Short mmCIF file of C-alpha atoms in Angstrom, two decimals:
data_model
loop_
_atom_site.label_atom_id
_atom_site.label_comp_id
_atom_site.label_asym_id
_atom_site.label_seq_id
_atom_site.Cartn_x
_atom_site.Cartn_y
_atom_site.Cartn_z
CA UNK Y 22 29.84 -9.37 27.40
CA UNK Y 23 29.97 -6.18 29.32
CA UNK Y 24 30.65 -6.31 33.03
CA UNK Y 25 27.87 -4.16 35.07
CA UNK Y 26 30.04 -1.98 35.92
CA UNK Y 27 32.02 -1.17 33.63
CA UNK Y 28 30.61 1.66 32.46
CA UNK Y 29 30.66 3.40 35.95
CA UNK Y 30 33.12 5.93 35.71
CA UNK Y 31 31.70 7.97 32.50
CA UNK Y 32 29.20 10.41 34.63
CA UNK Y 33 29.18 12.86 31.62
CA UNK Y 34 28.35 10.56 29.35
CA UNK Y 35 25.45 11.57 26.64
CA UNK Y 36 25.43 9.35 24.01
CA UNK Y 37 26.23 5.66 23.26
CA UNK Y 38 26.54 3.58 20.42
CA UNK Y 39 26.88 -0.17 21.04
CA UNK Y 40 24.91 -1.29 17.52
CA UNK Y 41 25.45 -4.70 15.86
CA UNK Y 42 26.89 -6.57 18.55
CA UNK Y 43 24.86 -9.80 20.01
CA UNK Y 44 24.05 -8.04 23.63
CA UNK Y 45 21.14 -10.27 25.44
CA UNK Y 46 21.23 -7.84 28.54
CA UNK Y 47 21.80 -3.91 29.41
CA UNK Y 48 21.85 -4.25 32.78
CA UNK Y 49 25.49 -2.32 32.72
CA UNK Y 50 23.26 1.25 31.89
CA UNK Y 51 22.16 1.26 34.72
CA UNK Y 52 25.52 3.67 35.92
CA UNK Y 53 24.43 5.95 33.09
CA UNK Y 54 22.17 8.50 34.07
CA UNK Y 55 22.94 11.29 32.07
CA UNK Y 56 22.82 9.44 28.33
CA UNK Y 57 20.80 11.62 25.86
CA UNK Y 58 20.93 9.46 23.37
CA UNK Y 59 21.62 5.72 23.03
CA UNK Y 60 21.99 3.16 19.88
CA UNK Y 61 21.06 -0.42 20.02
CA UNK Y 62 20.43 -1.29 16.46
CA UNK Y 63 21.13 -5.00 15.11
CA UNK Y 64 21.31 -6.53 18.44
CA UNK Y 65 19.76 -9.21 19.81
CA UNK Y 66 17.57 -7.52 22.54
CA UNK Y 67 14.53 -10.01 21.35
CA UNK Y 68 12.10 -8.94 24.73
CA UNK Y 69 12.65 -5.66 26.27
CA UNK Y 70 12.10 -5.70 29.90
CA UNK Y 71 10.62 -3.07 32.27
CA UNK Y 72 13.94 -2.30 34.03
CA UNK Y 73 15.93 -2.10 30.94
CA UNK Y 74 15.64 1.69 31.39
CA UNK Y 75 15.27 2.28 35.06
CA UNK Y 76 17.98 5.30 35.42
CA UNK Y 77 17.97 7.08 31.92
CA UNK Y 78 15.67 10.04 32.74
CA UNK Y 79 17.33 12.02 30.64
CA UNK Y 80 17.08 10.18 27.41
CA UNK Y 81 16.09 11.96 24.64
CA UNK Y 82 16.52 9.66 21.50
CA UNK Y 83 16.21 5.69 21.52
CA UNK Y 84 17.68 3.38 18.52
CA UNK Y 85 16.49 -0.41 18.99
CA UNK Y 86 15.88 -1.12 15.28
CA UNK Y 87 16.48 -4.44 13.80
CA UNK Y 88 16.58 -6.56 16.92
CA UNK Y 89 14.14 -8.70 16.05
CA UNK Y 90 12.47 -7.34 19.12
CA UNK Y 91 8.92 -9.75 19.91
CA UNK Y 92 7.75 -8.57 22.91
CA UNK Y 93 8.08 -5.46 25.34
CA UNK Y 94 7.05 -5.51 28.44
CA UNK Y 95 4.44 -3.17 30.36
CA UNK Y 96 6.06 0.37 31.88
CA UNK Y 97 9.19 -0.68 30.02
CA UNK Y 98 9.95 2.72 29.42
CA UNK Y 99 7.81 4.16 32.54
CA UNK Y 100 11.02 6.42 33.60
CA UNK Y 101 12.00 7.58 29.84
CA UNK Y 102 9.80 10.97 30.62
CA UNK Y 103 11.98 12.91 28.15
CA UNK Y 104 12.20 10.83 25.50
CA UNK Y 105 11.59 12.47 22.13
CA UNK Y 106 12.29 10.18 19.64
CA UNK Y 107 11.46 5.82 19.67
CA UNK Y 108 12.89 3.37 17.05
CA UNK Y 109 11.61 -0.32 17.23
CA UNK Y 110 12.00 -1.26 13.36
CA UNK Y 111 12.53 -4.21 12.38
CA UNK Y 112 11.02 -6.20 15.10
CA UNK Y 113 8.72 -9.37 14.97
CA UNK Y 114 6.53 -7.76 17.53
CA UNK Y 115 2.32 -8.14 16.19
CA UNK Y 116 0.52 -7.08 19.99
CA UNK Y 117 0.76 -4.24 21.77
CA UNK Y 118 -0.92 -2.09 24.31
CA UNK Y 119 -1.07 1.02 26.23
CA UNK Y 120 1.06 -0.03 28.77
CA UNK Y 121 3.93 -0.01 26.88
CA UNK Y 122 3.49 3.25 26.37
CA UNK Y 123 3.30 4.26 29.36
CA UNK Y 124 5.65 7.26 30.26
CA UNK Y 125 6.44 8.49 27.59
CA UNK Y 126 3.07 10.94 27.46
CA UNK Y 127 4.84 14.27 28.01
CA UNK Y 128 7.69 14.43 25.15
CA UNK Y 129 7.60 11.55 22.55
CA UNK Y 130 7.07 13.11 19.04
CA UNK Y 131 8.61 10.56 17.09
CA UNK Y 132 7.77 6.76 17.03
CA UNK Y 133 9.07 4.49 14.57
CA UNK Y 134 7.21 1.12 13.68
CA UNK Y 135 8.19 -0.18 10.32
CA UNK Y 136 8.46 -3.73 9.76
CA UNK Y 137 6.90 -5.22 12.28
CA UNK Y 138 4.15 -7.61 12.61
CA UNK Y 139 0.83 -5.17 13.34
CA UNK Y 140 -2.71 -6.67 12.33
CA UNK Y 141 -4.65 -3.87 13.56
CA UNK Y 142 -3.97 -0.94 15.85
CA UNK Y 143 -6.81 -1.22 19.20
CA UNK Y 144 -8.84 1.95 19.81
CA UNK Y 145 -6.51 2.68 22.88
CA UNK Y 146 -3.20 1.43 22.09
CA UNK Y 147 -1.61 5.13 21.20
CA UNK Y 148 -4.03 6.88 23.42
CA UNK Y 149 -1.14 7.86 25.86
CA UNK Y 150 0.90 9.45 23.63
CA UNK Y 151 -1.17 12.98 22.97
CA UNK Y 152 2.27 14.22 21.90
CA UNK Y 153 2.57 12.41 19.19
CA UNK Y 154 3.79 14.32 15.86
CA UNK Y 155 5.35 12.03 13.17
CA UNK Y 156 3.93 8.48 13.75
CA UNK Y 157 5.34 5.41 10.99
CA UNK Y 158 3.86 1.49 10.76
CA UNK Y 159 5.12 0.97 6.99
CA UNK Y 160 5.57 -2.74 6.06
CA UNK Y 161 3.26 -4.31 8.50
CA UNK Y 162 0.22 -6.83 8.21
CA UNK Y 163 -2.27 -4.61 9.17
CA UNK Y 164 -5.90 -4.67 7.48
CA UNK Y 165 -8.08 -2.13 9.30
CA UNK Y 166 -7.98 1.25 10.97
CA UNK Y 167 -10.97 1.87 13.26
CA UNK Y 168 -12.59 4.72 13.88
CA UNK Y 169 -10.81 5.66 17.06
CA UNK Y 170 -7.65 4.01 16.28
CA UNK Y 171 -5.68 7.81 16.17
CA UNK Y 172 -8.29 9.55 17.77
CA UNK Y 173 -6.12 10.98 20.85
CA UNK Y 174 -3.63 11.76 18.54
CA UNK Y 175 -5.17 15.10 17.73
CA UNK Y 176 -0.93 16.86 16.98
CA UNK Y 177 0.15 14.46 14.51
CA UNK Y 178 1.55 15.60 11.92
CA UNK Y 179 3.26 13.17 9.67
CA UNK Y 180 1.60 9.63 9.24
CA UNK Y 181 2.88 6.80 7.03
CA UNK Y 182 1.04 3.41 6.81
CA UNK Y 183 3.07 2.30 3.65
CA UNK Y 184 2.50 -1.85 3.03
CA UNK Y 185 0.34 -2.64 5.04
CA UNK Y 186 -3.53 -4.72 4.02
CA UNK Y 187 -5.53 -2.12 4.69
CA UNK Y 188 -8.88 -2.56 2.43
CA UNK Y 189 -11.03 0.45 3.67
CA UNK Y 190 -11.21 4.06 4.84
CA UNK Y 191 -14.02 4.14 7.09
CA UNK Y 192 -16.00 7.20 8.14
CA UNK Y 193 -14.44 9.42 10.42
CA UNK Y 194 -11.27 7.38 10.40
CA UNK Y 195 -9.11 10.99 10.13
CA UNK Y 196 -11.51 13.16 12.24
CA UNK Y 197 -9.50 14.54 15.03
CA UNK Y 198 -6.22 15.16 13.01
CA UNK Y 199 -6.55 18.73 12.83
CA UNK Y 200 -2.69 19.01 12.11
CA UNK Y 201 -1.64 16.23 9.71
CA UNK Y 202 0.14 17.51 6.71
CA UNK Y 203 1.36 14.31 4.91
CA UNK Y 204 -1.02 11.06 4.78
CA UNK Y 205 0.62 8.11 3.16
CA UNK Y 206 -1.27 4.84 2.57
CA UNK Y 207 0.64 3.75 -0.63
CA UNK Y 208 0.70 -0.04 -1.21
CA UNK Y 209 -2.21 -1.33 1.00
CA UNK Y 210 -5.25 -2.85 -0.49
CA UNK Y 211 -7.56 0.10 -0.62
CA UNK Y 212 -10.77 -0.05 -2.81
CA UNK Y 213 -13.48 1.85 -1.11
CA UNK Y 214 -13.12 5.37 1.29
CA UNK Y 215 -16.23 6.01 3.30
CA UNK Y 216 -17.64 9.20 2.81
CA UNK Y 217 -16.33 11.68 5.66
CA UNK Y 218 -13.36 8.95 5.98
CA UNK Y 219 -10.63 12.29 5.98
CA UNK Y 220 -13.18 15.33 7.43
CA UNK Y 221 -10.18 16.47 9.91
CA UNK Y 222 -7.91 17.14 7.18
CA UNK Y 223 -9.60 19.55 4.91
CA UNK Y 224 -7.47 22.76 6.24
CA UNK Y 225 -4.43 21.38 7.10
CA UNK Y 226 -3.51 18.46 4.32
CA UNK Y 227 -0.67 19.06 1.89
CA UNK Y 228 0.26 15.58 1.00
CA UNK Y 229 -1.77 12.29 0.31
CA UNK Y 230 -0.60 9.46 -1.44
CA UNK Y 231 -2.72 6.76 -2.08
CA UNK Y 232 -0.70 5.15 -4.66
CA UNK Y 233 -0.93 1.10 -5.47
CA UNK Y 234 -3.79 0.54 -4.10
CA UNK Y 235 -7.54 -0.85 -5.41
CA UNK Y 236 -9.39 2.25 -6.14
CA UNK Y 237 -11.66 1.86 -8.66
CA UNK Y 238 -14.03 5.09 -8.55
CA UNK Y 239 -13.49 8.41 -7.29
CA UNK Y 240 -16.23 10.25 -5.98
CA UNK Y 241 -17.00 13.94 -5.06
CA UNK Y 242 -17.14 12.71 -1.68
CA UNK Y 243 -13.59 10.98 -0.92
CA UNK Y 244 -11.26 14.28 -1.20
CA UNK Y 245 -13.63 17.33 -0.08
CA UNK Y 246 -12.58 20.63 0.51
CA UNK Y 247 -8.82 19.81 0.80
CA UNK Y 248 -7.74 23.34 0.48
CA UNK Y 249 -4.58 23.03 1.05
CA UNK Y 250 -3.64 20.18 -0.38
CA UNK Y 251 -0.71 20.13 -2.67
CA UNK Y 252 -0.01 16.63 -3.79
CA UNK Y 253 -2.51 13.78 -4.38
CA UNK Y 254 -0.71 10.67 -5.78
CA UNK Y 255 -3.20 7.76 -7.45
CA UNK Y 256 -1.23 6.47 -9.58
CA UNK Y 257 -1.17 2.55 -10.21
CA UNK Y 258 -4.95 1.80 -9.12
CA UNK Y 259 -7.78 0.50 -11.44
CA UNK Y 260 -9.61 4.03 -11.77
CA UNK Y 261 -11.01 4.33 -15.01
#
């Protein structure tokens, strides 16, 4: 156990790693307002409470993977306006809403939610994260991407959603991603790509991976005018 005032005489501490310790509370961080980076991998933080990070206004990178996180309370990151990278992989979260990411609007550019239990992405879930450039949601249970799931993420450059349960790419699902260069939807159950599913990707997409899906036909409207596309992976489908 770490005493509440254990770190009170470390005013210049910029990086703290407490990974792989059975930590359940982190109120001892309140004296560490100069931190830039915190590593809390493999601890025992099942619930992220809204008062956990009240004093880390300078924090830029927060690593909380492999905690089995089940819930993040609304406004938990509201005081982390300088946060650039957030890692919450290997958790047990199935639901999240936009209030979780309140306060991260200005600077968050990378979000890693790999290996959780998310089933869908509601229209406004990520609407606060307008500066997000890298989003990884691999190894989840997502079955549907709504037309507006990513509509606010206009600066997104790298999106991976490998190993989910997506069956269809709906019309205009990627219509606002004018800067997306890498899209990986491998190892899903995609059998249908609707016309104009990816109109926003025509002039910028470089890498498109759709391997290990259930695609049977390639039609002329699937990849229209993708002038910058360099890598297209359609291996292990059902194309005859």
